[in-house]
Tab-separated table of C-alpha atoms in Angstrom:
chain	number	residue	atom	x	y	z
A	29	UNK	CA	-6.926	-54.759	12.367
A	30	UNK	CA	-5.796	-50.934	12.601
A	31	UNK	CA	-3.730	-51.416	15.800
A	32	UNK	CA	-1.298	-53.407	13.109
A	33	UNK	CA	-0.972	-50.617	10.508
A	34	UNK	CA	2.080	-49.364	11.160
A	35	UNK	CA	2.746	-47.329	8.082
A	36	UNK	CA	3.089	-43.363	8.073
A	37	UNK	CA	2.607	-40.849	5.528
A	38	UNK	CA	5.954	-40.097	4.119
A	39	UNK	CA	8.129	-43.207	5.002
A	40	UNK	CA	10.777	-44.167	3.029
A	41	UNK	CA	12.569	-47.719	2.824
A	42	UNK	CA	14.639	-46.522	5.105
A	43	UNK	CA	11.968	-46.630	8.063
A	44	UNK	CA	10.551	-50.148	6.685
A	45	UNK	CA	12.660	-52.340	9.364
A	46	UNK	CA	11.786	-50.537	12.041
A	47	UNK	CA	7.855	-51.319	10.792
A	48	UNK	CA	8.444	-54.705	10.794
A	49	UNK	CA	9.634	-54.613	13.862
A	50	UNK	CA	7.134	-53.018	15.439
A	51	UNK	CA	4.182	-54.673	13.480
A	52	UNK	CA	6.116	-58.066	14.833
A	53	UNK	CA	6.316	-56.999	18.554
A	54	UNK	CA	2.381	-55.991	17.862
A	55	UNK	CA	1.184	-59.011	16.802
A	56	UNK	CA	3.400	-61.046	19.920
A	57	UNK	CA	1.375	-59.407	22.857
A	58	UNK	CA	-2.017	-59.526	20.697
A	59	UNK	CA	-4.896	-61.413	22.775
A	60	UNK	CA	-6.589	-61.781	18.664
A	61	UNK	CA	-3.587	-63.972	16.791
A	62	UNK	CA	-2.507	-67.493	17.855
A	63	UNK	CA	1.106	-66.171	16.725
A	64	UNK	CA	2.261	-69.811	16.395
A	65	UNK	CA	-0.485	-71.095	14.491
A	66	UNK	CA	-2.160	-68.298	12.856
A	67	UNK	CA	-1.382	-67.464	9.008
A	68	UNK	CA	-0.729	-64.223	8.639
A	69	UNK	CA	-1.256	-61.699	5.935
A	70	UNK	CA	0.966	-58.549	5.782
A	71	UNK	CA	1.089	-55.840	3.149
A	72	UNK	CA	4.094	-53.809	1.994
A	73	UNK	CA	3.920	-50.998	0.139
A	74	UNK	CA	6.856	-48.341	-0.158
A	75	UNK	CA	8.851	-46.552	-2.080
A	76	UNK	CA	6.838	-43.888	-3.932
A	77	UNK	CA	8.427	-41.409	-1.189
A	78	UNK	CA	11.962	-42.985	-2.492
A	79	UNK	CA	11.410	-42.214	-5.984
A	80	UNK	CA	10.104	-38.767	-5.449
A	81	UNK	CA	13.688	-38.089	-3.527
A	82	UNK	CA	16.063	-40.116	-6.014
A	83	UNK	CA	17.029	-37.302	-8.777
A	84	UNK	CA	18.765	-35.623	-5.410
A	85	UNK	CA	19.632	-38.317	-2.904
A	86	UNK	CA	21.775	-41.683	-4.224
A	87	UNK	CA	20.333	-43.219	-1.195
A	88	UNK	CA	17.072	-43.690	-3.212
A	89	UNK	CA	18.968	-45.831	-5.980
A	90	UNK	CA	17.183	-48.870	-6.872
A	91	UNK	CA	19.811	-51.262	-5.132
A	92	UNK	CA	19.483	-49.256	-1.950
A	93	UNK	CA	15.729	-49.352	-2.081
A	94	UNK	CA	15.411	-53.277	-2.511
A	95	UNK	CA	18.255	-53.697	0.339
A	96	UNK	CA	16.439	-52.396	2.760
A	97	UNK	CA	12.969	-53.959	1.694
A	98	UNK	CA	15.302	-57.413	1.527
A	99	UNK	CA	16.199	-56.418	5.434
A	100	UNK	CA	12.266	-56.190	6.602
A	101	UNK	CA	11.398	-59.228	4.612
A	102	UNK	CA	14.179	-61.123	6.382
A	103	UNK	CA	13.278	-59.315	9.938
A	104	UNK	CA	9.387	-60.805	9.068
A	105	UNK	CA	11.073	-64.230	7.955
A	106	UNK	CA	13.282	-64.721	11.386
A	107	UNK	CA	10.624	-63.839	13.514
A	108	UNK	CA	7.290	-64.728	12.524
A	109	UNK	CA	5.960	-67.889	11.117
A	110	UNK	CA	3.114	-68.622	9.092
A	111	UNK	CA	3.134	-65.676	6.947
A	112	UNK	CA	1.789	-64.473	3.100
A	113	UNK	CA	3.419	-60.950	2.588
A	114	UNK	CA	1.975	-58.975	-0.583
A	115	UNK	CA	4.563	-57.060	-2.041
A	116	UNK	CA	3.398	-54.578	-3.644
A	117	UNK	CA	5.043	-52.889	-6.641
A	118	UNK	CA	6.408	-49.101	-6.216
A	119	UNK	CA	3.674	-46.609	-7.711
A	120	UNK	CA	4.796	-45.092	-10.943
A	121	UNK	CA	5.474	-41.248	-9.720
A	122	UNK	CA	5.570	-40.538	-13.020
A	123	UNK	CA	2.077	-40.709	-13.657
A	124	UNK	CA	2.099	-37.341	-11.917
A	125	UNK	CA	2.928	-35.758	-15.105
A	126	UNK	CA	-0.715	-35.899	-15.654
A	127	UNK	CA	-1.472	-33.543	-13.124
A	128	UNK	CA	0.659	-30.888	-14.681
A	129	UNK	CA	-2.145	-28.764	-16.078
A	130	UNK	CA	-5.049	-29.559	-13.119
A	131	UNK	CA	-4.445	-26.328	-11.278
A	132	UNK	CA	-2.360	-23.826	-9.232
A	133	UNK	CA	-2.917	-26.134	-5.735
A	134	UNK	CA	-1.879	-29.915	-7.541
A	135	UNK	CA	1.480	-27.943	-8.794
A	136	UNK	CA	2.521	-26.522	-5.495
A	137	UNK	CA	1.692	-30.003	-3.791
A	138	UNK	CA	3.805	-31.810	-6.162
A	139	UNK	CA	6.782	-29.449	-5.822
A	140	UNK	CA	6.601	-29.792	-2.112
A	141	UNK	CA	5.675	-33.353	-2.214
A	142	UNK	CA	7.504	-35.313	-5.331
A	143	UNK	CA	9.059	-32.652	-7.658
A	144	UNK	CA	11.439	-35.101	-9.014
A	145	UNK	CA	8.745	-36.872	-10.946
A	146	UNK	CA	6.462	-34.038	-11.382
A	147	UNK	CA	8.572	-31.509	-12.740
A	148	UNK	CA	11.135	-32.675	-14.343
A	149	UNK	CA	13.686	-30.112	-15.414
A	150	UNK	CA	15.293	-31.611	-18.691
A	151	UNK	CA	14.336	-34.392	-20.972
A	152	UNK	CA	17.309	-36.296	-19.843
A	153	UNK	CA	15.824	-35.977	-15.974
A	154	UNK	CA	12.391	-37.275	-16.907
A	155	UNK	CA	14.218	-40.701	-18.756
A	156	UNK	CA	16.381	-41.060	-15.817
A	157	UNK	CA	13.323	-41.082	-13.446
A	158	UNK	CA	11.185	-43.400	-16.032
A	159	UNK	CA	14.329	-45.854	-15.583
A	160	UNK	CA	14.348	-45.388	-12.010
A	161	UNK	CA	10.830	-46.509	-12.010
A	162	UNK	CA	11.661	-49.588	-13.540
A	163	UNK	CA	15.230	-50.124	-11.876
A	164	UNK	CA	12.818	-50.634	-8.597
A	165	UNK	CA	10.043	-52.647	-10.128
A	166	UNK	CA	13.139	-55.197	-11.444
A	167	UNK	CA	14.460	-55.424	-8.292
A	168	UNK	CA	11.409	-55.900	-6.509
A	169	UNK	CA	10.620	-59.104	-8.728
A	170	UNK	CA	14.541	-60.230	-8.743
A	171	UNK	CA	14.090	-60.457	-4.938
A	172	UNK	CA	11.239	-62.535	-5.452
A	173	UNK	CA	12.305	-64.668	-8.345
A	174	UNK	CA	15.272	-65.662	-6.232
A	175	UNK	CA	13.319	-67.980	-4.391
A	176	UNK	CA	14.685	-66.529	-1.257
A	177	UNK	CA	11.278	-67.239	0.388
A	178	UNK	CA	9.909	-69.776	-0.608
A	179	UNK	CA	8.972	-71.983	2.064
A	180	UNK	CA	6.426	-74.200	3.296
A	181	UNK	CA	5.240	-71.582	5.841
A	182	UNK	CA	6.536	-68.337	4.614
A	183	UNK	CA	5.998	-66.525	1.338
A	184	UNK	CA	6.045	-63.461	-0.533
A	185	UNK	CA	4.028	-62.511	-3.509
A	186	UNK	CA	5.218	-59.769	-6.144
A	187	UNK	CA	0.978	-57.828	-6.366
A	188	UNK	CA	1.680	-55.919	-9.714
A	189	UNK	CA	-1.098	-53.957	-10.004
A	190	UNK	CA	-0.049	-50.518	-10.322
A	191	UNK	CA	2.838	-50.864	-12.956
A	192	UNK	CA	0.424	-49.570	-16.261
A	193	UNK	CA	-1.770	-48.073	-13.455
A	194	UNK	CA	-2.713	-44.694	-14.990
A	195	UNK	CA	-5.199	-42.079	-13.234
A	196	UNK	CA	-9.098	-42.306	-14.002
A	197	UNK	CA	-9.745	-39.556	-16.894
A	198	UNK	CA	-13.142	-38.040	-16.833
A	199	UNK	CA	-13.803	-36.005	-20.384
A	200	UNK	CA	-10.168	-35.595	-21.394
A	201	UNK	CA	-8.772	-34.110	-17.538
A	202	UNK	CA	-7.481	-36.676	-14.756
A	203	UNK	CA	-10.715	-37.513	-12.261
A	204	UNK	CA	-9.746	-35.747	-9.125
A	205	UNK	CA	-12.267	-37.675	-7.139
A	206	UNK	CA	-9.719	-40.931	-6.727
A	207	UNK	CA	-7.479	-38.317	-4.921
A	208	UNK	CA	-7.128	-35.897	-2.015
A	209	UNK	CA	-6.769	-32.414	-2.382
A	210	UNK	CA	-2.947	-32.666	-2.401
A	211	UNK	CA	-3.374	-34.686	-5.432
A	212	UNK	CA	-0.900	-36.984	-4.612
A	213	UNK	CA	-2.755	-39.712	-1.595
A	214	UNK	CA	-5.600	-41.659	-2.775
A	215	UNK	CA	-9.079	-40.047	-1.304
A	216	UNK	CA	-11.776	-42.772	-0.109
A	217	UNK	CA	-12.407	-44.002	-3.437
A	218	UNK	CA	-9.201	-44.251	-4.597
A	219	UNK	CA	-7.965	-46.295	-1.525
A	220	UNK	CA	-11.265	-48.537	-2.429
A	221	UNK	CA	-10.228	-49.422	-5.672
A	222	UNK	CA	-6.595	-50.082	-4.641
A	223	UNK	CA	-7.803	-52.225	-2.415
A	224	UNK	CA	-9.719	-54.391	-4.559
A	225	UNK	CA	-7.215	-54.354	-7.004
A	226	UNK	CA	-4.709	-56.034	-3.961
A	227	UNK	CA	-7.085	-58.708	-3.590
A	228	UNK	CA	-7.968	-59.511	-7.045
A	229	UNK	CA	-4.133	-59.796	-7.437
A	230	UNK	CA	-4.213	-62.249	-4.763
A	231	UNK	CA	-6.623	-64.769	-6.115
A	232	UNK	CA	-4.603	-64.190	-9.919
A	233	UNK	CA	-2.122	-66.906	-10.331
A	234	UNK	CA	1.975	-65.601	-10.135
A	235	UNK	CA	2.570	-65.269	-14.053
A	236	UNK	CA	-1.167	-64.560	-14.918
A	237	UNK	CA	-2.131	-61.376	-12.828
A	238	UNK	CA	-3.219	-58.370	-14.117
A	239	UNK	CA	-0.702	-55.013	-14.556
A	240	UNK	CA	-3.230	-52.229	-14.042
A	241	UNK	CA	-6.352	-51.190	-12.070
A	242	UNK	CA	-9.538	-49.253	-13.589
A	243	UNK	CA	-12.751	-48.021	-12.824
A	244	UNK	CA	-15.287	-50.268	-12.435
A	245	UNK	CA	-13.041	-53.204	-11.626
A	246	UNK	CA	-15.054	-56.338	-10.375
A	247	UNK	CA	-14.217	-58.494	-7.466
A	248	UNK	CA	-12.921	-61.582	-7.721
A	249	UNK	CA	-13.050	-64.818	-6.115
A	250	UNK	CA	-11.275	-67.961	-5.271
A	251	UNK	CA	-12.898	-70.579	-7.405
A	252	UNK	CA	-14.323	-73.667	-6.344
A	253	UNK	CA	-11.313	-75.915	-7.620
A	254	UNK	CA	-8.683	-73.640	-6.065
A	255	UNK	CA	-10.394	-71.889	-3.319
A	256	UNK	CA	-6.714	-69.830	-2.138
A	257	UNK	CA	-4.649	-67.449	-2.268
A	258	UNK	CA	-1.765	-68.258	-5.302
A	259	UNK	CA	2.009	-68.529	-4.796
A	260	UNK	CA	4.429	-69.147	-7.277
A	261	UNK	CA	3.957	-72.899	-6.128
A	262	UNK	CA	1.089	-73.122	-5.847
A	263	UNK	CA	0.213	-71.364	-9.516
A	264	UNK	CA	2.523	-73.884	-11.736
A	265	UNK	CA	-0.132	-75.918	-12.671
A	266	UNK	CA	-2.522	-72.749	-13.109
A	267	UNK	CA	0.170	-71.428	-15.608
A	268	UNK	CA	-0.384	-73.797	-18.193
A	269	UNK	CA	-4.240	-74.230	-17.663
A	270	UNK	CA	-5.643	-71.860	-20.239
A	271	UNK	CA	-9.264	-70.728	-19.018
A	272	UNK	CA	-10.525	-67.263	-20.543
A	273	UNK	CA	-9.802	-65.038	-17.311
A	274	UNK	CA	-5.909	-65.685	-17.592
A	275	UNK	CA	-5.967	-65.594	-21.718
A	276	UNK	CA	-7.498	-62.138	-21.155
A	277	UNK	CA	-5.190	-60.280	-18.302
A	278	UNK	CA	-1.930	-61.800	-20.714
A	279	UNK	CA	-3.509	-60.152	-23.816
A	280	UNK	CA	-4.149	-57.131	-22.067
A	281	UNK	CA	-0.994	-56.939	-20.023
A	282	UNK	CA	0.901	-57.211	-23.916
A	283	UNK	CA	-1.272	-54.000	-24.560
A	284	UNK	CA	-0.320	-52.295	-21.332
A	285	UNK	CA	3.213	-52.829	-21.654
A	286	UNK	CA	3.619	-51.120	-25.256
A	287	UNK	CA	1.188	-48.348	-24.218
A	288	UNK	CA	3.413	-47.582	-21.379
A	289	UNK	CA	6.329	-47.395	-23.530
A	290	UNK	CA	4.581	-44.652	-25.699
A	291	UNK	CA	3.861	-43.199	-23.126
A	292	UNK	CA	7.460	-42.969	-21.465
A	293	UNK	CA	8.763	-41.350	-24.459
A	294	UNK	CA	5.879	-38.582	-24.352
A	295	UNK	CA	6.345	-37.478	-20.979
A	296	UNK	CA	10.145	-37.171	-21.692
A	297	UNK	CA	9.609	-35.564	-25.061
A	298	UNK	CA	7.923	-32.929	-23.713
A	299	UNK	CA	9.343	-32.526	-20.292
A	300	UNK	CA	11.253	-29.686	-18.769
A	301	UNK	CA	10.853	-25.857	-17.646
A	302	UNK	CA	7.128	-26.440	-16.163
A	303	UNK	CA	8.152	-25.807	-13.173
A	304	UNK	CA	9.171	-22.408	-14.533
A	305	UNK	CA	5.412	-21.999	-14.976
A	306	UNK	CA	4.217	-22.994	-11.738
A	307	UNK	CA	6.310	-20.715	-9.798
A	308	UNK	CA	4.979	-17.871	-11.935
A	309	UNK	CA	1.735	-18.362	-11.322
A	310	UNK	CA	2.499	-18.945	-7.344
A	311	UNK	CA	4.025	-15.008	-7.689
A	312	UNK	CA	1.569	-13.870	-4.847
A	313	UNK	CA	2.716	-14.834	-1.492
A	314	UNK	CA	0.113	-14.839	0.564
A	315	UNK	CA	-1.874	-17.487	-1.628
A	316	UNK	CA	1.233	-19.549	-2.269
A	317	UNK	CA	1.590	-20.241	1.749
A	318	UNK	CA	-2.680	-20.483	2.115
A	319	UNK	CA	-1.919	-23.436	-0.652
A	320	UNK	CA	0.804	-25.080	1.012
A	321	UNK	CA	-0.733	-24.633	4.299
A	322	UNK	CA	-3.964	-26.677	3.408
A	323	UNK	CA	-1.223	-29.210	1.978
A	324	UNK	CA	0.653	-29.732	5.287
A	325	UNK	CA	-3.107	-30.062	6.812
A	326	UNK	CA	-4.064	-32.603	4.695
A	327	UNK	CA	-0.456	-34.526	5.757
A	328	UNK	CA	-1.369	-34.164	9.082
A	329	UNK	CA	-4.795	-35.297	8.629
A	330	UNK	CA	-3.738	-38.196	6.334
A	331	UNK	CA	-1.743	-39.388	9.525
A	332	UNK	CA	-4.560	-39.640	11.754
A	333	UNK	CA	-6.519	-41.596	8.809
A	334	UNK	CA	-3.435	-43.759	8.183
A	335	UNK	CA	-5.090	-46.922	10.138
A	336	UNK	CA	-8.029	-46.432	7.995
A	337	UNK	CA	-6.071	-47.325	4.545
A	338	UNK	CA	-4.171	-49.888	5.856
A	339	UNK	CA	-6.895	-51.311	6.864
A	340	UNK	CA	-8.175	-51.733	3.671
A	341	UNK	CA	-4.724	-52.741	2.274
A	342	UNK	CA	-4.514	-55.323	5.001
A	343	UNK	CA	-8.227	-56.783	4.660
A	344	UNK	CA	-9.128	-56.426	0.911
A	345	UNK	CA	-12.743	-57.713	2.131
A	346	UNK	CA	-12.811	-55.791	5.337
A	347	UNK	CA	-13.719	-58.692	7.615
A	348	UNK	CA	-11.466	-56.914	10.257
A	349	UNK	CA	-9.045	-59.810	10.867
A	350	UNK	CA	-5.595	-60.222	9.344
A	351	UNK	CA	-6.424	-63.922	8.578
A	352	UNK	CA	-8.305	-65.148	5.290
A	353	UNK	CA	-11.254	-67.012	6.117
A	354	UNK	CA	-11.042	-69.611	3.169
A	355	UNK	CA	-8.020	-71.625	2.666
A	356	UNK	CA	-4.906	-71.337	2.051
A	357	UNK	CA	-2.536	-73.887	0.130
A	358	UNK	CA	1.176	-73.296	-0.392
């Protein structure tokens, strides 16, 4: 339901309590949820905005981030029972390395919007942001791990799909179609995939679940003999079943992981001074501020269509109600 998103373009983890907050007071006066009785579903996804601030701003230190995360979570966990919270991993920012050579208009959005990632001024600066990346996907999984939430009618799932996410390449160039024109949100499509990606995470057993989304990516189901969503109780006995799905996503997932090394060390290799470049090219004035005019458009604009991806965040198959219609065993 959109009147639940309560997520805004450009949030940090600093504005997640007050979200859960409000999503909390939302879903107390709503006429739709038996608030008692109801399970509820509830997404979070932050800290891309934190990682594109952290080379300038301790604030955005990994411990920091996963504080305040650990705050919400406990603000959800005091005040609302009956709940499944994905927890989605940070976005690696430095995939937007890739868009270094995609035109004039990507490289003035990224040094408005995430320059710390983008344009990273020494190789040292681009391995301290790679490390950053990870700092937050650790902590993100510690939290979890601790078993701080596991209870009989509360949860919280670690959805890793984006950590060996990399952009869709058409003939050798990133495929701009998965994003907007600021190259940094998802457009339509992009938000479509992520949102299948959530859910196949979802029916993926905690251990087994896939590290990376792609085109073409089918959609899963709950199977017959374990028609739910998994927890990490419920997906003990799924870890040691070997079936052909789960033998697959652990082979690939090896692959993934010492890709994504590789690829670390490339980006830092050949990091630093491209900045230098964009500002060159952005030497007119009057078509530098006609760029980053249509970017602070398309901000505004993604706020008014903000409702819209949550809503496909928060119902992965768009049935328009926060609850899953199967079943769901803890």
């Amino acid at each position: 339901m959109s009147r639940f998103s309560v997520a805004n373009p450009g949030d940090t983890s600093a504005d997640i309590v007050g979200q859960a907050e409000l999503i909390v007071q939302r879903m107390k006066i709503s006429d739709k949820i038996d608030f008692n009785n109801d399970w509820k579903v509830i997404t979070i996804f932050i800290g891309g905005n934190d990682l594109c601030r952290v080379c300038t701003n301790l604030e955005y230190e990994p411990e920091n981030y996963i504080s305040k995360v650990k705050d919400a979570i406990d603000y959800i966990h005091a005040n609302v029972p009956r709940v499944f919270i994905n927890l989605l991993e940070p976005v690696n920012v430095t995939m937007l390395y890739n868009f270094k050579f995609t035109g004039l208009m990507c490289g003035i959005a990224h040094i408005v919007a995430c320059n710390c990632a983008a344009n990273p001024w020494t190789k040292a600066a681009a391995q301290r942001m790679v490390e950053r990346v990870e700092g937050y996907v650790h902590e993100v999984n510690a939290l979890v791990d601790s078993g701080r939430y596991e209870k009989d009618d509360f949860t919280v799932v670690v959805q890793p799909f984006f950590r060996y996410t990399v952009p869709p390449h058409t003939n050798n160039k990133v495929d701009m179609s998965y994003f907007a024109p600021d190259c940094f949100h998802f457009s339509l499509k992009g938000q479509t995939d992520a949102a299948l990606a959530l859910w196949n995470n979802m029916v993926e057993p905690v251990g087994k679940k896939r590290l990376n989304w792609y085109e073409g990516e089918k959609l899963e189901c709950p199977t017959k003999s374990r028609p739910y969503l998994y927890t990490k109780k419920n997906s003990v006995a799924s870890f040691y079943e070997n079936d052909d799905f789960s033998a697959k996503n652990l082979a690939e997932n090896r692959l993934l992981a010492k890709s994504a090394g590789s690829n670390d060390q490339k980006a830092v290799t050949s990091s630093g001074g491209g900045v230098l470049l964009m500002v060159a090219l952005a030497s007119v004035a009057v078509l530098a501020l006609v760029i980053l005019g249509s970017v602070l458009y398309k901000r505004h604009q993604n706020k008014v269509n903000c409702s819209s991806r949550q809503r496909l965040l928060l119902n992965p198959d768009r049935s328009g109600d926060v609850r899953y219609n199967g079943n769901f065993q803890h």
